Amino acid sequence: MKTRKSTAILMTVWVATFVLYLFVKPETTSKPEYPTFVSSVLSNPLSGPTEPPAR
């Protein structure tokens, strides 16, 4: 079965896009840091009892 011209073009574009991605992808070796407000909320302990009062 012969491949259509449009299918061959589509496959070529897909492969070229993938190869280009391999060359220009950013390196993600570092963890993204949380915003300051999230860090401040997470690092501050809650004041008061640790469990709610019984009903």
GROMACS .gro file of C-alpha atoms in nm, residues 33-47:
model
   15
   33GLU     CA    1   1.046   2.702   4.419
   34TYR     CA    2   0.719   2.780   4.589
   35PRO     CA    3   0.608   3.142   4.601
   36THR     CA    4   0.695   3.335   4.917
   37PHE     CA    5   0.342   3.344   5.054
   38VAL     CA    6   0.310   2.964   5.035
   39SER     CA    7   0.641   2.917   5.216
   40SER     CA    8   0.542   3.160   5.490
   41VAL     CA    9   0.207   2.987   5.542
   42LEU     CA   10   0.363   2.642   5.550
   43SER     CA   11   0.648   2.739   5.786
   44ASN     CA   12   0.431   2.913   6.050
   45PRO     CA   13   0.282   2.675   6.306
   46LEU     CA   14  -0.081   2.721   6.394
   47SER     CA   15  -0.149   2.880   6.730
   0.00000   0.00000   0.00000
